[in-house]
Amino acid sequence: EVQLVESGGGLVQPGGSLRLSCAASGFTFRNYWMSWVRQAPRKGPELVALINLDGIPTYYLDSVRGRFTISRDNAQNFLFLEMNSLGAEDTAVYYCAKDLTWQQFDYWGRGTLVTVSS
Amino acid sequence: QSALTQPASVSGSPGQSITLSCTGTSSDIGSYNFVSWYQHHPGKAPKLMIYDVSNRPSGVSYRFSGSKSGNTASLTISGLQADDEADYYCTSFTTSAYVVFGGGTKLTVL
């Protein structure tokens, strides 16, 4: 059974940092592109970052480029999102998602909530 | 404002068929057959219901079907059931941002 379990979210002050993790199991992790998708309150989801099989970041949302870094550990089956200089606009539930094909995601985690507030 | 436009809410009675729409542009839905639909019960993991416009993943009920015409994609749910009540999001591949999402439709089963 495919499982994606996010962790690392929480309450952080503006300007702070967080590192999100996603533990993957039930599939050959190294064979799939992976993504972080977020959904802010009362808004539609948006793709935050995308990483290819070899661990090369392929896409960042304009508003996070330079502040967020996506990475993966194919040996331990983990996906990460390092988030710096966080602002209120980054408040959202962050989901880890497995790419089926052409950024259509066949498995998602339950998400981890990131709240940026003083 | 989301890149793809979905109605905010749709409702139907058990047993009915309903169709959710998703309108994009010639840069996304109109150019690519990489349109997908997700069902999301709040607090749970989103679930892929349709990919490549009309393909159902293994385990997804035949009651769910997808189609596309021009810049608009559609998800039809037949024989509506109480458990179908959820938020539904559409997506499309786009070269500018890899994937764009709709704002979501809240389906209420009366």
PDB file of C-alpha atoms in Angstrom:
ATOM      1  CA  GLU A   1       0.000   0.000   0.000  1.00  0.00           C
ATOM      2  CA  VAL A   2       1.352   3.381  -1.021  1.00  0.00           C
ATOM      3  CA  GLN A   3       1.727   5.760   1.894  1.00  0.00           C
ATOM      4  CA  LEU A   4       2.918   9.344   2.058  1.00  0.00           C
ATOM      5  CA  VAL A   5       3.179  10.818   5.523  1.00  0.00           C
ATOM      6  CA  GLU A   6       4.094  14.475   5.978  1.00  0.00           C
ATOM      7  CA  SER A   7       5.545  15.962   9.131  1.00  0.00           C
ATOM      8  CA  GLY A   8       7.277  19.098  10.299  1.00  0.00           C
ATOM      9  CA  GLY A   9       4.493  21.635  10.100  1.00  0.00           C
ATOM     10  CA  GLY A  10       3.529  23.951  12.910  1.00  0.00           C
ATOM     11  CA  LEU A  11       3.295  27.538  14.082  1.00  0.00           C
ATOM     12  CA  VAL A  12       6.214  29.741  13.103  1.00  0.00           C
ATOM     13  CA  GLN A  13       6.812  33.477  13.368  1.00  0.00           C
ATOM     14  CA  PRO A  14       7.155  35.635  10.261  1.00  0.00           C
ATOM     15  CA  GLY A  15      10.686  35.403   8.953  1.00  0.00           C
ATOM     16  CA  GLY A  16      11.156  31.974  10.487  1.00  0.00           C
ATOM     17  CA  SER A  17      12.014  28.624   8.962  1.00  0.00           C
ATOM     18  CA  LEU A  18      10.591  25.117   8.857  1.00  0.00           C
ATOM     19  CA  ARG A  19      11.625  21.842   7.288  1.00  0.00           C
ATOM     20  CA  LEU A  20       8.873  19.579   6.061  1.00  0.00           C
ATOM     21  CA  SER A  21       9.436  15.875   5.554  1.00  0.00           C
ATOM     22  CA  CYS A  22       7.460  13.270   3.679  1.00  0.00           C
ATOM     23  CA  ALA A  23       8.041   9.584   4.382  1.00  0.00           C
ATOM     24  CA  ALA A  24       7.194   7.446   1.370  1.00  0.00           C
ATOM     25  CA  SER A  25       6.482   3.724   1.357  1.00  0.00           C
ATOM     26  CA  GLY A  26       4.755   1.077  -0.728  1.00  0.00           C
ATOM     27  CA  PHE A  27       6.383   1.996  -4.046  1.00  0.00           C
ATOM     28  CA  THR A  28       9.825   2.396  -5.605  1.00  0.00           C
ATOM     29  CA  PHE A  29      10.375   5.981  -4.536  1.00  0.00           C
ATOM     30  CA  ARG A  30      13.420   6.635  -6.717  1.00  0.00           C
ATOM     31  CA  ASN A  31      11.394   5.949  -9.881  1.00  0.00           C
ATOM     32  CA  TYR A  32       8.941   8.823  -9.500  1.00  0.00           C
ATOM     33  CA  TRP A  33       8.944  12.580  -9.657  1.00  0.00           C
ATOM     34  CA  MET A  34       7.606  14.069  -6.437  1.00  0.00           C
ATOM     35  CA  SER A  35       5.944  17.355  -5.544  1.00  0.00           C
ATOM     36  CA  TRP A  36       4.861  19.599  -2.733  1.00  0.00           C
ATOM     37  CA  VAL A  37       1.424  21.104  -3.192  1.00  0.00           C
ATOM     38  CA  ARG A  38      -0.120  23.578  -0.780  1.00  0.00           C
ATOM     39  CA  GLN A  39      -3.594  24.837  -0.140  1.00  0.00           C
ATOM     40  CA  ALA A  40      -4.146  28.062   1.718  1.00  0.00           C
ATOM     41  CA  PRO A  41      -7.400  28.665   3.593  1.00  0.00           C
ATOM     42  CA  ARG A  42     -10.323  29.282   1.231  1.00  0.00           C
ATOM     43  CA  LYS A  43      -8.107  28.961  -1.854  1.00  0.00           C
ATOM     44  CA  GLY A  44      -7.426  26.321  -4.468  1.00  0.00           C
ATOM     45  CA  PRO A  45      -4.306  24.186  -4.309  1.00  0.00           C
ATOM     46  CA  GLU A  46      -1.083  25.253  -6.001  1.00  0.00           C
ATOM     47  CA  LEU A  47       2.089  23.455  -6.950  1.00  0.00           C
ATOM     48  CA  VAL A  48       4.904  24.681  -4.730  1.00  0.00           C
ATOM     49  CA  ALA A  49       7.853  22.637  -5.951  1.00  0.00           C
ATOM     50  CA  LEU A  50       8.646  19.665  -8.141  1.00  0.00           C
ATOM     51  CA  ILE A  51      11.692  17.403  -8.114  1.00  0.00           C
ATOM     52  CA  ASN A  52      12.813  14.845 -10.673  1.00  0.00           C
ATOM     53  CA  LEU A  53      14.096  11.306 -10.199  1.00  0.00           C
ATOM     54  CA  ASP A  54      17.692  12.417  -9.738  1.00  0.00           C
ATOM     55  CA  GLY A  55      16.931  14.972  -7.070  1.00  0.00           C
ATOM     56  CA  ILE A  56      17.116  18.018  -9.318  1.00  0.00           C
ATOM     57  CA  PRO A  57      14.470  20.644  -8.541  1.00  0.00           C
ATOM     58  CA  THR A  58      12.476  21.199 -11.686  1.00  0.00           C
ATOM     59  CA  TYR A  59       9.984  23.852 -10.644  1.00  0.00           C
ATOM     60  CA  TYR A  60       9.341  26.380  -7.904  1.00  0.00           C
ATOM     61  CA  LEU A  61       6.304  28.585  -7.520  1.00  0.00           C
ATOM     62  CA  ASP A  62       7.422  32.142  -8.272  1.00  0.00           C
ATOM     63  CA  SER A  63       6.528  33.365  -4.797  1.00  0.00           C
ATOM     64  CA  VAL A  64       8.714  30.756  -3.076  1.00  0.00           C
ATOM     65  CA  ARG A  65      11.706  30.643  -5.416  1.00  0.00           C
ATOM     66  CA  GLY A  66      14.840  31.572  -3.490  1.00  0.00           C
ATOM     67  CA  ARG A  67      13.180  30.883  -0.130  1.00  0.00           C
ATOM     68  CA  PHE A  68      12.130  27.228  -0.426  1.00  0.00           C
ATOM     69  CA  THR A  69      14.264  24.237  -1.385  1.00  0.00           C
ATOM     70  CA  ILE A  70      12.922  20.841  -2.377  1.00  0.00           C
ATOM     71  CA  SER A  71      15.123  17.784  -1.992  1.00  0.00           C
ATOM     72  CA  ARG A  72      14.847  14.033  -1.728  1.00  0.00           C
ATOM     73  CA  ASP A  73      16.685  11.074  -0.223  1.00  0.00           C
ATOM     74  CA  ASN A  74      16.199   8.120  -2.548  1.00  0.00           C
ATOM     75  CA  ALA A  75      18.040   5.784  -0.171  1.00  0.00           C
ATOM     76  CA  GLN A  76      15.734   6.490   2.760  1.00  0.00           C
ATOM     77  CA  ASN A  77      12.578   7.284   0.717  1.00  0.00           C
ATOM     78  CA  PHE A  78      12.078  10.813   1.988  1.00  0.00           C
ATOM     79  CA  LEU A  79      11.002  14.043   0.337  1.00  0.00           C
ATOM     80  CA  PHE A  80      11.848  17.357   1.981  1.00  0.00           C
ATOM     81  CA  LEU A  81      10.882  21.000   1.747  1.00  0.00           C
ATOM     82  CA  GLU A  82      13.133  23.523   3.441  1.00  0.00           C
ATOM     83  CA  MET A  83      11.223  26.776   3.933  1.00  0.00           C
ATOM     84  CA  ASN A  84      12.923  30.030   4.904  1.00  0.00           C
ATOM     85  CA  SER A  85      11.825  33.645   5.332  1.00  0.00           C
ATOM     86  CA  LEU A  86       8.280  32.522   5.884  1.00  0.00           C
ATOM     87  CA  GLY A  87       5.460  35.017   5.597  1.00  0.00           C
ATOM     88  CA  ALA A  88       1.746  34.991   6.328  1.00  0.00           C
ATOM     89  CA  GLU A  89       1.103  34.169   2.669  1.00  0.00           C
ATOM     90  CA  ASP A  90       2.816  30.809   3.201  1.00  0.00           C
ATOM     91  CA  THR A  91       0.166  29.701   5.695  1.00  0.00           C
ATOM     92  CA  ALA A  92      -1.369  26.574   4.192  1.00  0.00           C
ATOM     93  CA  VAL A  93      -1.697  22.841   4.395  1.00  0.00           C
ATOM     94  CA  TYR A  94       1.285  21.345   2.598  1.00  0.00           C
ATOM     95  CA  TYR A  95       0.845  18.039   0.794  1.00  0.00           C
ATOM     96  CA  CYS A  96       3.407  15.620  -0.513  1.00  0.00           C
ATOM     97  CA  ALA A  97       2.277  14.100  -3.822  1.00  0.00           C
ATOM     98  CA  LYS A  98       3.530  11.289  -6.065  1.00  0.00           C
ATOM     99  CA  ASP A  99       3.558  11.921  -9.784  1.00  0.00           C
ATOM    100  CA  LEU A 100       1.730   9.421 -11.978  1.00  0.00           C
ATOM    101  CA  THR A 101       2.426  11.164 -15.233  1.00  0.00           C
ATOM    102  CA  TRP A 102       2.690  14.745 -16.406  1.00  0.00           C
ATOM    103  CA  GLN A 103       2.057  16.181 -12.943  1.00  0.00           C
ATOM    104  CA  GLN A 104      -1.090  14.191 -12.338  1.00  0.00           C
ATOM    105  CA  PHE A 105      -0.749  12.924  -8.790  1.00  0.00           C
ATOM    106  CA  ASP A 106      -1.929   9.412  -8.005  1.00  0.00           C
ATOM    107  CA  TYR A 107      -1.119   9.514  -4.303  1.00  0.00           C
ATOM    108  CA  TRP A 108      -1.136  12.290  -1.761  1.00  0.00           C
ATOM    109  CA  GLY A 109      -0.436  12.517   1.925  1.00  0.00           C
ATOM    110  CA  ARG A 110      -2.899  13.929   4.434  1.00  0.00           C
ATOM    111  CA  GLY A 111      -0.918  17.126   4.643  1.00  0.00           C
ATOM    112  CA  THR A 112       0.810  19.090   7.357  1.00  0.00           C
ATOM    113  CA  LEU A 113      -0.383  22.512   8.466  1.00  0.00           C
ATOM    114  CA  VAL A 114       1.999  25.433   8.395  1.00  0.00           C
ATOM    115  CA  THR A 115       0.830  28.575  10.169  1.00  0.00           C
ATOM    116  CA  VAL A 116       2.922  31.716   9.951  1.00  0.00           C
ATOM    117  CA  SER A 117       1.845  34.183  12.587  1.00  0.00           C
ATOM    118  CA  SER A 118       3.246  36.311  15.379  1.00  0.00           C
TER     119      SER A 118
ATOM    120  CA  GLN B   1      -7.657  33.541  -8.215  1.00  0.00           C
ATOM    121  CA  SER B   2      -7.039  30.018  -9.502  1.00  0.00           C
ATOM    122  CA  ALA B   3      -5.932  29.411 -13.065  1.00  0.00           C
ATOM    123  CA  LEU B   4      -8.811  27.036 -13.828  1.00  0.00           C
ATOM    124  CA  THR B   5     -12.397  28.076 -13.146  1.00  0.00           C
ATOM    125  CA  GLN B   6     -14.772  25.777 -11.320  1.00  0.00           C
ATOM    126  CA  PRO B   7     -18.213  26.545  -9.904  1.00  0.00           C
ATOM    127  CA  ALA B   8     -17.974  27.039  -6.169  1.00  0.00           C
ATOM    128  CA  SER B   9     -20.774  24.628  -5.375  1.00  0.00           C
ATOM    129  CA  VAL B  10     -23.010  22.019  -6.957  1.00  0.00           C
ATOM    130  CA  SER B  11     -25.711  19.901  -5.370  1.00  0.00           C
ATOM    131  CA  GLY B  12     -27.696  16.856  -6.314  1.00  0.00           C
ATOM    132  CA  SER B  13     -29.942  14.195  -4.860  1.00  0.00           C
ATOM    133  CA  PRO B  14     -28.981  10.559  -4.346  1.00  0.00           C
ATOM    134  CA  GLY B  15     -29.242   8.609  -7.578  1.00  0.00           C
ATOM    135  CA  GLN B  16     -28.974  11.660  -9.799  1.00  0.00           C
ATOM    136  CA  SER B  17     -26.184  12.444 -12.239  1.00  0.00           C
ATOM    137  CA  ILE B  18     -24.283  15.675 -11.950  1.00  0.00           C
ATOM    138  CA  THR B  19     -21.552  17.272 -14.028  1.00  0.00           C
ATOM    139  CA  LEU B  20     -18.792  19.480 -12.688  1.00  0.00           C
ATOM    140  CA  SER B  21     -17.122  21.865 -15.095  1.00  0.00           C
ATOM    141  CA  CYS B  22     -13.574  23.157 -15.239  1.00  0.00           C
ATOM    142  CA  THR B  23     -12.722  25.975 -17.633  1.00  0.00           C
ATOM    143  CA  GLY B  24      -9.212  26.834 -18.666  1.00  0.00           C
ATOM    144  CA  THR B  25      -7.541  28.337 -21.695  1.00  0.00           C
ATOM    145  CA  SER B  26      -5.811  27.309 -24.881  1.00  0.00           C
ATOM    146  CA  SER B  27      -2.565  27.240 -22.882  1.00  0.00           C
ATOM    147  CA  ASP B  28      -3.674  24.445 -20.599  1.00  0.00           C
ATOM    148  CA  ILE B  29      -6.846  22.369 -21.039  1.00  0.00           C
ATOM    149  CA  GLY B  30      -7.153  23.380 -24.668  1.00  0.00           C
ATOM    150  CA  SER B  31      -3.651  22.177 -25.534  1.00  0.00           C
ATOM    151  CA  TYR B  32      -3.075  19.097 -23.406  1.00  0.00           C
ATOM    152  CA  ASN B  33      -4.890  15.885 -22.585  1.00  0.00           C
ATOM    153  CA  PHE B  34      -3.304  15.828 -19.126  1.00  0.00           C
ATOM    154  CA  VAL B  35      -6.394  16.822 -17.207  1.00  0.00           C
ATOM    155  CA  SER B  36      -7.099  15.232 -13.863  1.00  0.00           C
ATOM    156  CA  TRP B  37      -9.761  15.363 -11.177  1.00  0.00           C
ATOM    157  CA  TYR B  38      -9.354  14.894  -7.435  1.00  0.00           C
ATOM    158  CA  GLN B  39     -11.847  14.165  -4.698  1.00  0.00           C
ATOM    159  CA  HIS B  40     -11.023  15.621  -1.317  1.00  0.00           C
ATOM    160  CA  HIS B  41     -12.792  14.867   1.889  1.00  0.00           C
ATOM    161  CA  PRO B  42     -11.510  17.481   4.380  1.00  0.00           C
ATOM    162  CA  GLY B  43      -8.854  16.098   6.661  1.00  0.00           C
ATOM    163  CA  LYS B  44      -8.063  13.203   4.348  1.00  0.00           C
ATOM    164  CA  ALA B  45      -5.621  12.765   1.513  1.00  0.00           C
ATOM    165  CA  PRO B  46      -6.905  13.969  -1.874  1.00  0.00           C
ATOM    166  CA  LYS B  47      -7.797  11.070  -4.171  1.00  0.00           C
ATOM    167  CA  LEU B  48      -7.162  10.904  -7.909  1.00  0.00           C
ATOM    168  CA  MET B  49     -10.445  10.124  -9.664  1.00  0.00           C
ATOM    169  CA  ILE B  50      -9.646  10.814 -13.322  1.00  0.00           C
ATOM    170  CA  TYR B  51      -6.397  11.321 -15.234  1.00  0.00           C
ATOM    171  CA  ASP B  52      -5.562  11.988 -18.874  1.00  0.00           C
ATOM    172  CA  VAL B  53      -9.040  13.556 -19.282  1.00  0.00           C
ATOM    173  CA  SER B  54     -11.026  10.348 -19.047  1.00  0.00           C
ATOM    174  CA  ASN B  55      -9.002   7.517 -17.507  1.00  0.00           C
ATOM    175  CA  ARG B  56     -10.025   6.039 -14.171  1.00  0.00           C
ATOM    176  CA  PRO B  57      -7.336   4.729 -11.834  1.00  0.00           C
ATOM    177  CA  SER B  58      -7.769   1.230 -10.539  1.00  0.00           C
ATOM    178  CA  GLY B  59     -10.319   1.157  -7.738  1.00  0.00           C
ATOM    179  CA  VAL B  60     -12.250   4.265  -8.781  1.00  0.00           C
ATOM    180  CA  SER B  61     -15.935   3.637  -9.366  1.00  0.00           C
ATOM    181  CA  TYR B  62     -17.256   3.491 -12.946  1.00  0.00           C
ATOM    182  CA  ARG B  63     -19.764   6.142 -11.796  1.00  0.00           C
ATOM    183  CA  PHE B  64     -17.039   8.729 -12.313  1.00  0.00           C
ATOM    184  CA  SER B  65     -16.249   9.767 -15.876  1.00  0.00           C
ATOM    185  CA  GLY B  66     -14.323  12.599 -17.469  1.00  0.00           C
ATOM    186  CA  SER B  67     -14.375  14.419 -20.767  1.00  0.00           C
ATOM    187  CA  LYS B  68     -13.069  17.524 -22.467  1.00  0.00           C
ATOM    188  CA  SER B  69     -14.269  19.912 -25.129  1.00  0.00           C
ATOM    189  CA  GLY B  70     -12.123  22.803 -26.188  1.00  0.00           C
ATOM    190  CA  ASN B  71     -10.908  24.652 -23.103  1.00  0.00           C
ATOM    191  CA  THR B  72     -13.415  23.027 -20.743  1.00  0.00           C
ATOM    192  CA  ALA B  73     -13.133  19.713 -18.935  1.00  0.00           C
ATOM    193  CA  SER B  74     -15.984  17.962 -17.180  1.00  0.00           C
ATOM    194  CA  LEU B  75     -16.407  15.368 -14.467  1.00  0.00           C
ATOM    195  CA  THR B  76     -19.681  13.461 -14.434  1.00  0.00           C
ATOM    196  CA  ILE B  77     -20.803  11.506 -11.409  1.00  0.00           C
ATOM    197  CA  SER B  78     -23.695   9.178 -12.025  1.00  0.00           C
ATOM    198  CA  GLY B  79     -25.870   7.487  -9.389  1.00  0.00           C
ATOM    199  CA  LEU B  80     -24.909  10.079  -6.796  1.00  0.00           C
ATOM    200  CA  GLN B  81     -24.199   8.649  -3.350  1.00  0.00           C
ATOM    201  CA  ALA B  82     -23.859  10.273   0.061  1.00  0.00           C
ATOM    202  CA  ASP B  83     -20.159   9.488   0.182  1.00  0.00           C
ATOM    203  CA  ASP B  84     -19.603  11.472  -3.011  1.00  0.00           C
ATOM    204  CA  GLU B  85     -20.099  14.645  -0.988  1.00  0.00           C
ATOM    205  CA  ALA B  86     -16.660  16.266  -1.048  1.00  0.00           C
ATOM    206  CA  ASP B  87     -14.573  18.970  -2.666  1.00  0.00           C
ATOM    207  CA  TYR B  88     -13.520  18.284  -6.252  1.00  0.00           C
ATOM    208  CA  TYR B  89     -10.512  19.883  -7.927  1.00  0.00           C
ATOM    209  CA  CYS B  90      -9.470  19.789 -11.547  1.00  0.00           C
ATOM    210  CA  THR B  91      -5.949  20.241 -12.869  1.00  0.00           C
ATOM    211  CA  SER B  92      -4.291  20.594 -16.214  1.00  0.00           C
ATOM    212  CA  PHE B  93      -0.717  20.396 -17.381  1.00  0.00           C
ATOM    213  CA  THR B  94       0.641  23.693 -18.630  1.00  0.00           C
ATOM    214  CA  THR B  95       4.125  24.455 -19.883  1.00  0.00           C
ATOM    215  CA  SER B  96       4.379  27.676 -17.901  1.00  0.00           C
ATOM    216  CA  ALA B  97       3.861  26.134 -14.458  1.00  0.00           C
ATOM    217  CA  TYR B  98       3.718  22.363 -15.018  1.00  0.00           C
ATOM    218  CA  VAL B  99       0.253  22.116 -13.488  1.00  0.00           C
ATOM    219  CA  VAL B 100      -2.546  24.501 -12.725  1.00  0.00           C
ATOM    220  CA  PHE B 101      -5.413  23.831 -10.351  1.00  0.00           C
ATOM    221  CA  GLY B 102      -9.011  24.886 -10.205  1.00  0.00           C
ATOM    222  CA  GLY B 103     -10.437  26.609  -7.177  1.00  0.00           C
ATOM    223  CA  GLY B 104     -12.561  23.576  -6.379  1.00  0.00           C
ATOM    224  CA  THR B 105     -16.245  22.685  -6.355  1.00  0.00           C
ATOM    225  CA  LYS B 106     -18.027  21.698  -3.170  1.00  0.00           C
ATOM    226  CA  LEU B 107     -20.450  18.905  -4.014  1.00  0.00           C
ATOM    227  CA  THR B 108     -23.396  18.552  -1.674  1.00  0.00           C
ATOM    228  CA  VAL B 109     -25.584  15.472  -1.768  1.00  0.00           C
ATOM    229  CA  LEU B 110     -29.031  16.561  -0.640  1.00  0.00           C
TER     230      LEU B 110
END
